[in-house]
Coordinates of C-alpha atoms in Angstrom, one line a residue:
Chain A
M901 CA 0.1 0.0 0.0
D902 CA 1.3 3.4 -1.0
W903 CA -0.7 6.5 -0.4
S904 CA 1.9 9.1 -1.2
W905 CA 0.2 10.1 -4.5
L906 CA -2.7 11.3 -2.5
L907 CA -0.8 14.5 -1.5
V908 CA -0.2 15.3 -5.2
Y909 CA -3.5 14.5 -6.6
Y910 CA -6.0 15.5 -4.0
P911 CA -7.0 18.7 -5.9
Q912 CA -8.0 16.8 -9.0
L913 CA -9.9 14.3 -6.8
L914 CA -11.9 17.0 -5.2
H915 CA -12.6 18.6 -8.5
G916 CA -13.8 15.2 -9.8
L917 CA -16.0 14.8 -6.8
W918 CA -17.5 18.2 -7.5
I919 CA -18.1 17.3 -11.2
T920 CA -19.7 13.9 -10.1
L921 CA -22.0 15.7 -7.7
A922 CA -23.0 18.3 -10.4
L923 CA -23.7 15.5 -12.9
L924 CA -25.9 13.7 -10.2
V925 CA -27.8 16.8 -9.0
L926 CA -28.4 18.3 -12.5
S927 CA -29.6 15.0 -14.1
V928 CA -31.8 14.1 -11.1
F929 CA -33.3 17.5 -11.3
F930 CA -34.0 17.7 -15.0
G931 CA -34.8 14.0 -15.1
M932 CA -37.5 14.4 -12.5
L933 CA -38.8 17.4 -14.1
M934 CA -39.5 15.3 -17.2
A935 CA -40.5 12.1 -15.4
V936 CA -43.5 13.6 -13.5
P937 CA -45.4 14.7 -16.8
I938 CA -44.2 11.5 -18.6
G939 CA -45.6 9.3 -15.8
F940 CA -48.8 11.4 -15.6
A941 CA -49.3 11.3 -19.2
Q942 CA -49.1 7.5 -19.2
A943 CA -51.3 7.2 -16.1
A944 CA -54.1 9.7 -16.8
G945 CA -53.4 11.4 -20.2
P946 CA -55.1 11.2 -23.4
R947 CA -53.9 8.3 -25.7
W948 CA -52.0 10.7 -28.0
L949 CA -49.8 11.9 -25.0
A950 CA -49.7 8.5 -23.3
W951 CA -48.4 6.7 -26.4
P952 CA -45.3 8.8 -27.1
A953 CA -44.5 8.8 -23.3
K954 CA -44.6 5.0 -23.2
A955 CA -42.5 4.9 -26.4
F956 CA -39.9 7.2 -24.7
C957 CA -39.7 5.0 -21.6
T958 CA -39.4 1.8 -23.6
F959 CA -36.7 3.3 -25.8
I960 CA -34.6 4.7 -22.9
R961 CA -35.0 1.5 -20.8
G962 CA -34.3 -0.7 -23.7
T963 CA -30.9 0.7 -24.7
P964 CA -27.6 0.8 -22.7
L965 CA -26.8 4.1 -21.1
L966 CA -23.3 4.0 -22.6
V967 CA -24.7 3.7 -26.1
Q968 CA -26.9 6.7 -25.3
I969 CA -24.0 8.8 -24.1
W970 CA -21.9 8.0 -27.1
F971 CA -24.8 8.5 -29.4
F972 CA -25.1 12.1 -28.2
Y973 CA -21.4 12.9 -27.9
Y974 CA -19.8 11.1 -30.9
G975 CA -23.0 10.8 -32.9
L976 CA -23.7 14.5 -32.9
G977 CA -20.0 15.2 -33.3
I978 CA -20.2 13.6 -36.8
L979 CA -22.8 16.2 -37.7
F980 CA -20.8 19.3 -36.5
P981 CA -18.6 19.4 -39.7
L982 CA -21.6 19.7 -41.8
I983 CA -22.5 23.1 -40.0
P984 CA -19.2 25.0 -39.8
E985 CA -21.1 28.1 -38.5
L986 CA -21.7 26.2 -35.3
R987 CA -18.1 26.6 -34.3
T988 CA -18.3 30.4 -34.3
S989 CA -21.7 30.6 -32.6
F990 CA -22.3 31.3 -28.9
L991 CA -23.4 27.8 -28.5
W992 CA -20.0 26.3 -29.2
P993 CA -18.4 26.5 -25.8
V994 CA -21.2 24.4 -24.5
L995 CA -21.4 22.0 -27.5
R996 CA -17.7 21.2 -27.3
E997 CA -17.8 20.1 -23.6
G998 CA -18.5 16.5 -22.9
F999 CA -20.2 17.6 -19.6
F1000 CA -23.1 19.0 -21.4
Y1001 CA -23.8 15.7 -23.3
A1002 CA -23.4 13.7 -20.1
V1003 CA -25.9 15.8 -18.4
V1004 CA -28.4 15.5 -21.3
A1005 CA -28.0 11.8 -21.5
F1006 CA -28.1 11.2 -17.8
S1007 CA -31.2 13.3 -17.5
L1008 CA -33.0 11.6 -20.3
S1009 CA -32.1 8.2 -18.7
Y1010 CA -33.4 9.2 -15.3
A1011 CA -36.5 10.6 -17.0
G1012 CA -37.1 7.3 -18.8
Y1013 CA -36.8 5.0 -15.8
E1014 CA -38.6 7.5 -13.4
G1015 CA -41.3 8.1 -15.9
E1016 CA -42.2 4.5 -15.6
V1017 CA -42.0 4.6 -11.8
M1018 CA -44.1 7.7 -11.7
R1019 CA -46.8 6.0 -14.0
G1020 CA -47.1 3.2 -11.4
A1021 CA -47.3 5.8 -8.6
F1022 CA -50.0 7.8 -10.1
L1023 CA -52.0 4.7 -10.7
G1024 CA -51.3 3.5 -7.1
V1025 CA -53.1 6.4 -5.5
P1026 CA -56.4 5.0 -4.2
K1027 CA -59.4 6.0 -6.4
G1028 CA -61.4 6.8 -3.4
E1029 CA -59.1 9.7 -2.4
I1030 CA -59.3 11.2 -5.8
E1031 CA -63.0 10.9 -6.0
A1032 CA -63.4 12.4 -2.5
A1033 CA -61.4 15.4 -3.7
R1034 CA -63.5 15.8 -6.6
A1035 CA -66.6 15.5 -4.5
I1036 CA -65.6 18.4 -2.3
G1037 CA -65.3 20.5 -5.5
M1038 CA -61.4 20.6 -6.0
S1039 CA -60.4 21.9 -9.4
P1040 CA -58.6 19.3 -11.5
F1041 CA -55.3 21.3 -11.0
T1042 CA -55.7 21.6 -7.3
L1043 CA -56.6 18.0 -7.2
V1044 CA -53.2 17.0 -8.8
R1045 CA -51.3 19.6 -6.7
R1046 CA -52.7 18.8 -3.4
I1047 CA -53.6 15.2 -3.5
W1048 CA -52.6 13.1 -6.5
F1049 CA -49.0 14.1 -6.9
P1050 CA -48.1 14.2 -3.2
R1051 CA -49.7 10.9 -2.6
A1052 CA -48.0 9.4 -5.6
V1053 CA -44.5 10.6 -4.7
R1054 CA -44.9 9.4 -1.1
L1055 CA -45.8 6.0 -2.5
V1056 CA -42.7 5.6 -4.6
L1057 CA -40.1 7.5 -2.3
P1058 CA -38.2 4.4 -1.4
T1059 CA -38.1 3.3 -5.1
L1060 CA -36.9 6.8 -6.0
A1061 CA -34.1 6.6 -3.4
G1062 CA -32.9 3.4 -4.9
E1063 CA -33.1 4.7 -8.5
T1064 CA -31.1 7.9 -7.4
V1065 CA -28.3 5.7 -5.9
G1066 CA -28.4 3.9 -9.2
Q1067 CA -28.0 7.2 -11.0
L1068 CA -25.0 8.0 -9.0
K1069 CA -23.4 4.9 -10.0
A1070 CA -24.1 5.6 -13.7
T1071 CA -22.2 8.8 -13.7
P1072 CA -18.7 7.3 -14.0
L1073 CA -19.6 6.6 -17.6
A1074 CA -19.1 10.2 -18.2
F1075 CA -15.3 9.8 -18.2
T1076 CA -15.5 8.0 -21.4
I1077 CA -16.4 11.3 -23.0
T1078 CA -13.6 13.4 -21.6
V1079 CA -15.4 14.5 -18.4
M1080 CA -13.0 14.5 -15.5
D1081 CA -15.4 13.3 -12.8
L1082 CA -14.4 11.3 -9.8
M1083 CA -13.8 8.3 -12.1
G1084 CA -11.8 10.4 -14.6
A1085 CA -9.6 11.8 -11.8
T1086 CA -9.1 8.2 -10.5
N1087 CA -8.1 6.9 -13.9
M1088 CA -5.7 9.8 -14.4
I1089 CA -4.0 8.8 -11.1
R1090 CA -3.8 5.2 -12.0
Q1091 CA -2.3 6.1 -15.4
N1092 CA 0.2 8.6 -14.0
T1093 CA 1.3 6.5 -10.9
Y1094 CA 0.9 2.9 -12.3
R1095 CA -0.9 2.1 -9.0
T1096 CA -4.2 0.2 -9.4
Y1097 CA -5.6 -0.8 -6.2
E1098 CA -5.3 2.3 -3.9
P1099 CA -6.9 4.7 -6.3
L1100 CA -9.8 2.3 -7.0
M1101 CA -10.3 1.6 -3.3
L1102 CA -10.4 5.2 -2.6
V1103 CA -12.9 6.0 -5.3
A1104 CA -15.1 3.1 -4.2
L1105 CA -15.1 4.6 -0.7
F1106 CA -16.0 8.0 -2.2
Y1107 CA -19.0 6.5 -3.9
M1108 CA -20.1 4.6 -0.8
I1109 CA -20.0 7.8 1.3
I1110 CA -22.1 9.7 -1.2
T1111 CA -24.5 6.8 -1.2
F1112 CA -24.7 6.7 2.5
I1113 CA -25.5 10.4 2.7
M1114 CA -28.1 10.1 0.0
V1115 CA -29.9 7.3 1.8
L1116 CA -29.9 9.1 5.0
G1117 CA -31.4 12.1 3.1
F1118 CA -34.1 10.0 1.6
N1119 CA -34.9 8.4 5.0
W1120 CA -35.3 12.0 6.5
L1121 CA -37.6 12.8 3.6
E1122 CA -39.6 9.7 4.2
R1123 CA -40.1 10.5 7.8
L1124 CA -41.1 14.0 6.9
V1125 CA -44.2 12.8 5.3
P1126 CA -45.8 10.3 7.5
Q1127 CA -47.8 7.6 5.8
K1128 CA -50.8 5.8 7.3
R1129 CA -53.0 3.5 5.4
Chain B
M539 CA 2.4 -10.7 3.9
K540 CA 5.2 -8.8 2.4
F541 CA 7.8 -11.4 3.3
S542 CA 5.8 -14.2 1.7
R543 CA 5.3 -12.3 -1.5
R544 CA 9.0 -11.7 -1.7
V545 CA 9.6 -15.5 -1.4
V546 CA 7.1 -16.2 -4.2
F547 CA 8.7 -13.5 -6.3
A548 CA 12.2 -14.9 -5.7
A549 CA 11.0 -18.5 -6.4
A550 CA 9.4 -17.2 -9.7
A551 CA 12.6 -15.5 -10.7
V552 CA 14.6 -18.6 -9.9
A553 CA 12.2 -20.7 -12.0
M554 CA 12.5 -18.3 -14.9
M555 CA 16.3 -18.2 -14.9
A556 CA 16.2 -22.0 -14.8
S557 CA 13.9 -22.2 -17.8
A558 CA 15.5 -19.3 -19.7
G559 CA 17.6 -21.6 -21.8
S560 CA 14.8 -23.8 -23.0
A561 CA 11.9 -22.8 -25.2
M562 CA 8.9 -21.2 -23.5
A563 CA 5.5 -22.6 -24.1
E564 CA 4.3 -19.6 -25.8
I565 CA 5.2 -15.9 -25.9
R566 CA 2.1 -13.7 -25.1
F567 CA 2.2 -10.3 -26.8
G568 CA 0.1 -7.6 -25.1
V569 CA -1.6 -5.4 -27.6
A570 CA -3.9 -2.4 -26.8
A571 CA -7.4 -3.4 -27.7
E572 CA -8.1 -0.4 -30.0
P573 CA -7.4 0.4 -33.7
Y574 CA -4.0 2.0 -34.0
P575 CA -3.3 1.8 -37.8
P576 CA -1.0 1.2 -39.5
F577 CA 0.6 -0.7 -36.7
T578 CA -2.2 -2.7 -35.0
S579 CA -5.8 -2.8 -35.9
K580 CA -8.4 -5.5 -36.6
D581 CA -9.6 -6.4 -40.0
A582 CA -13.3 -7.0 -40.8
S583 CA -12.8 -10.7 -39.8
G584 CA -11.4 -9.7 -36.4
K585 CA -8.0 -10.6 -37.1
W586 CA -5.1 -8.4 -35.9
V587 CA -3.3 -6.9 -38.8
G588 CA -0.7 -4.2 -39.3
W589 CA 3.0 -3.4 -39.3
E590 CA 3.6 -4.4 -35.7
V591 CA 1.7 -7.7 -36.2
D592 CA 3.9 -8.5 -39.1
L593 CA 6.9 -7.8 -37.2
M594 CA 5.7 -9.9 -34.2
D595 CA 5.2 -12.8 -36.7
A596 CA 8.8 -12.2 -38.0
V597 CA 10.2 -12.1 -34.5
C598 CA 8.4 -15.3 -33.5
A599 CA 9.5 -17.1 -36.8
E600 CA 13.1 -15.9 -35.9
L601 CA 12.8 -17.3 -32.4
K602 CA 11.0 -20.5 -33.4
E603 CA 8.4 -19.8 -30.7
K604 CA 4.6 -19.9 -30.7
C605 CA 3.1 -16.5 -30.2
S606 CA -0.2 -15.2 -29.2
I607 CA -1.8 -11.8 -28.8
V608 CA -3.5 -10.8 -25.6
E609 CA -5.8 -7.8 -25.8
V610 CA -5.7 -5.4 -23.0
A611 CA -6.9 -1.8 -22.3
W612 CA -4.1 0.7 -23.1
D613 CA -4.4 2.6 -19.9
G614 CA -3.8 -0.5 -17.7
I615 CA -1.2 -2.1 -20.0
I616 CA 1.7 -1.8 -17.6
P617 CA -0.1 -3.0 -14.5
A618 CA -1.3 -5.9 -16.8
L619 CA 2.3 -6.7 -17.8
Q620 CA 3.3 -6.8 -14.1
A621 CA 0.3 -9.0 -13.3
K622 CA 1.7 -11.5 -15.8
Q623 CA -1.4 -11.4 -18.0
F624 CA 1.1 -11.6 -20.9
D625 CA 4.9 -11.4 -21.4
L626 CA 5.5 -8.3 -23.2
I627 CA 4.0 -5.1 -24.4
W628 CA 3.9 -4.9 -28.1
S629 CA 1.8 -1.8 -28.7
S630 CA 3.8 1.2 -30.0
M631 CA 5.1 2.0 -26.6
T632 CA 7.8 4.6 -26.5
I633 CA 10.8 3.8 -24.4
T634 CA 10.9 6.7 -21.8
D635 CA 12.8 7.2 -18.6
E636 CA 9.6 7.4 -16.6
R637 CA 8.4 4.0 -17.8
K638 CA 11.8 2.6 -17.2
Q639 CA 11.4 3.1 -13.6
T640 CA 8.6 0.5 -13.7
I641 CA 9.4 -1.8 -16.6
D642 CA 12.3 -2.7 -18.9
F643 CA 12.5 -2.3 -22.7
T644 CA 14.0 -4.1 -25.5
N645 CA 15.9 -2.1 -28.2
F646 CA 13.7 0.2 -30.3
Y647 CA 12.1 -1.4 -33.3
Y648 CA 10.7 1.7 -34.9
D649 CA 10.7 5.5 -34.3
T650 CA 8.4 8.1 -35.6
P651 CA 8.2 11.9 -35.3
T652 CA 5.7 13.5 -32.9
V653 CA 3.4 15.9 -34.8
L654 CA 0.4 18.1 -34.3
I655 CA -2.5 18.2 -36.7
G656 CA -5.2 20.8 -36.6
A657 CA -8.1 22.4 -38.4
K658 CA -7.5 23.3 -42.1
N659 CA -6.9 27.1 -41.7
G660 CA -3.3 27.6 -42.9
D661 CA -2.1 28.6 -39.4
M662 CA 1.1 26.5 -39.1
D663 CA 2.5 28.1 -36.0
I664 CA 2.6 25.4 -33.3
T665 CA 4.8 27.2 -30.7
P666 CA 3.4 26.9 -27.1
E667 CA 3.0 30.7 -26.9
H668 CA 0.8 30.6 -30.1
L669 CA -1.4 27.8 -28.8
K670 CA -2.3 29.6 -25.5
G671 CA -6.1 29.1 -24.9
K672 CA -6.4 26.3 -27.4
V673 CA -7.6 22.9 -26.7
I674 CA -5.2 19.9 -27.5
G675 CA -6.3 16.4 -27.6
A676 CA -4.2 13.4 -26.7
Q677 CA -4.5 9.8 -25.7
V678 CA -4.1 9.0 -22.0
S679 CA -0.9 7.6 -20.6
T680 CA 1.0 8.4 -23.7
I681 CA 4.2 10.5 -24.3
H682 CA 1.9 12.9 -26.1
Q683 CA -0.3 13.5 -23.0
K684 CA 2.9 14.2 -21.0
Y685 CA 4.4 16.4 -23.7
V686 CA 1.3 18.5 -24.1
E687 CA 1.0 18.9 -20.2
A688 CA 4.7 19.8 -19.9
H689 CA 4.9 22.2 -23.0
Y690 CA 1.4 23.4 -24.0
V691 CA -0.7 23.4 -20.8
A692 CA 2.2 25.1 -19.1
A693 CA 2.0 27.9 -21.5
G694 CA -1.8 28.3 -21.1
A695 CA -3.3 25.7 -23.4
E696 CA -6.0 23.2 -22.3
I697 CA -5.7 19.4 -22.7
K698 CA -8.4 16.8 -23.2
T699 CA -7.5 13.2 -22.8
Y700 CA -9.1 10.2 -24.5
Q701 CA -9.0 6.4 -23.9
T702 CA -8.1 5.6 -27.5
Q703 CA -6.3 7.6 -30.3
D704 CA -9.4 6.9 -32.5
E705 CA -11.5 9.0 -30.1
V706 CA -9.1 11.8 -30.3
N707 CA -9.3 11.7 -34.1
Q708 CA -13.1 11.7 -33.9
D709 CA -13.3 14.8 -31.7
M710 CA -10.6 16.5 -33.9
A711 CA -13.0 15.9 -36.9
A712 CA -15.8 17.2 -34.9
G713 CA -13.9 20.3 -34.0
R714 CA -14.2 19.9 -30.3
I715 CA -10.5 20.1 -30.0
D716 CA -8.2 22.5 -31.9
Y717 CA -5.2 20.3 -32.1
D718 CA -4.5 16.5 -32.0
Q719 CA -1.0 15.3 -31.1
A720 CA 0.2 11.8 -31.7
D721 CA 2.8 9.8 -33.7
G722 CA 3.4 11.0 -37.2
A723 CA 2.7 7.6 -38.7
A724 CA -0.7 7.2 -36.9
L725 CA -1.9 10.7 -37.7
D726 CA -0.7 10.3 -41.3
A727 CA -3.0 7.3 -41.5
F728 CA -5.9 9.4 -40.2
L729 CA -5.2 12.3 -42.5
K730 CA -5.6 10.0 -45.4
T731 CA -9.0 8.9 -44.4
D732 CA -12.0 10.8 -45.8
Q733 CA -12.8 12.3 -42.4
G734 CA -9.2 13.4 -41.9
K735 CA -8.9 14.9 -45.3
A736 CA -12.0 16.9 -44.8
C737 CA -11.2 18.4 -41.5
C738 CA -7.5 18.6 -40.8
E739 CA -4.0 19.2 -41.9
L740 CA -0.5 18.4 -40.7
K741 CA 0.7 21.4 -38.6
G742 CA 4.2 20.0 -38.2
Q743 CA 6.6 18.3 -35.7
V744 CA 6.7 19.5 -32.0
A745 CA 9.9 20.7 -30.7
D746 CA 12.1 17.8 -29.3
D747 CA 12.1 16.8 -25.6
P748 CA 14.1 13.6 -25.4
H749 CA 13.2 13.1 -21.8
I750 CA 9.5 12.9 -22.6
L751 CA 9.4 11.9 -26.2
G752 CA 11.9 9.1 -25.5
A753 CA 14.0 7.0 -27.8
G754 CA 11.7 5.2 -30.1
V755 CA 9.2 2.4 -29.7
G756 CA 10.3 -0.8 -28.0
A757 CA 8.8 -3.9 -26.4
G758 CA 8.1 -3.5 -22.7
V759 CA 9.1 -6.4 -20.5
R760 CA 9.1 -7.1 -16.8
K761 CA 12.3 -6.0 -15.1
E762 CA 13.2 -9.6 -14.0
D763 CA 12.5 -11.0 -17.5
T764 CA 16.1 -10.2 -18.8
A765 CA 16.3 -13.6 -20.6
L766 CA 13.2 -12.7 -22.7
R767 CA 14.5 -9.1 -23.3
D768 CA 17.8 -10.4 -24.6
R769 CA 16.1 -13.0 -26.8
I770 CA 13.8 -10.3 -28.4
N771 CA 16.8 -8.1 -28.9
G772 CA 18.7 -10.9 -30.6
A773 CA 15.8 -11.5 -32.9
L774 CA 15.4 -7.8 -33.7
A775 CA 19.1 -7.6 -34.5
A776 CA 18.8 -10.6 -36.7
L777 CA 15.8 -9.3 -38.6
A778 CA 17.6 -5.9 -39.1
K779 CA 20.5 -7.8 -40.6
A780 CA 18.3 -9.8 -42.9
G781 CA 16.6 -6.7 -44.2
K782 CA 13.3 -7.9 -42.8
F783 CA 12.2 -4.5 -41.5
Q784 CA 12.5 -3.0 -44.9
E785 CA 10.6 -6.1 -46.3
I786 CA 7.7 -5.5 -43.9
T787 CA 7.6 -1.7 -44.3
A788 CA 7.4 -2.2 -48.1
K789 CA 3.9 -3.6 -47.5
Y790 CA 2.9 -0.2 -46.1
P791 CA 3.8 2.5 -48.8
D792 CA 2.4 5.4 -46.7
L793 CA 4.4 4.4 -43.7
A794 CA 7.9 4.2 -45.2
P795 CA 8.5 8.0 -45.2
Q796 CA 7.2 8.3 -41.6
I797 CA 9.3 5.9 -39.7
V798 CA 12.9 5.3 -38.7
L799 CA 14.0 1.5 -38.6
P800 CA 16.8 -0.1 -36.6
K801 CA 20.0 -0.2 -38.6
P802 CA 21.8 -3.6 -39.0

């Protein structure tokens, strides 16, 4: 065991940690933003909305995440030479960075999986509660905001906790498209020091600690909304 | 723990010395599992082809040994050698002082200049001062990564690293990086593809830095494997004497002006 490299490389590791957290938070935020309407459309929407939502979830869940990431990063990369104006446009600083593609791919992936979870959640809210809300004259919007959505989220909070932990462990794929996340930094250390086990052990510990904190956070959230049946 | 490992190590070394005279069962050549034309790449049927594969066959014929290729990820190729997953690195690895601290090398079997390619715009200045603020792509764990970091990043450029040279070239074509540094021979092959022709041009050879850019490409061996190193060196010398290097290179007309071969 040799840990002397830690003194040299800890700034890169901390920077990588920051990138990993940014990937996780951004993709869960944007993913959830998409997943709620996607789930609701499938559970209660008209057929012309339900069908594309279903198709989206099936497509995302039916293809490997790595393929999706490379599809966006290298796939779109092939198209850039066809539009030379792009390189001088204001969008280019974003389009040239792997981070942007990673956030897009991870968000869509999270939306695909959680869209399906939310569909089940919306369907799982007891009909009686919804009918009761209607009976006291709640508008459809208030019904969703006050009853249907909060009840649905509470039903699937434990599932969402697990899925979000899964999302964290999907983020290392970003290093394959030049993003220097926690995994990217670890690989750089491995390559520069020719040490294999110590950096990998440390990065595993990092992911475990983040997971532990996330699980604590979700437990706290679950206790915040007491559930009685 | 440490003690017992050392004993095993010593026993292995003794066993190896004892068997050095006799023929080995098979020499396993570790090749990075990625296309690196014209040296190592896979043809449509999945067979390894290229200049280095031809040379490997010639070396094995010279040694009268059975040889096999073990595919391995480039960024873990040195640890894999030390873990005895194969017997030598045969993957266009440059002999550098830094790598010599960890492994040993045979004599060089080819050398190629280090060049930069960039977007077709006629700007041929590649001094570090001129490339300030530009993004340069390089494959990880290569002399090119080290060189870009030491010379260009130090002068204010940005580096992006990739797992394979193929991916650097992809992003060069996409315009996500401004420059792509690699071996002249490998980039020459890329510039001759449709994609390479459309996007890029040769900017020139980078200023030499022997400490980083090293002394040509050799086969990497474990430090204790001196017998294998000497046998490969013997075979390379015999091949050079027989004109075999020129014979192999003649099959790759584009490569001939790009590489320097060992002299007999």
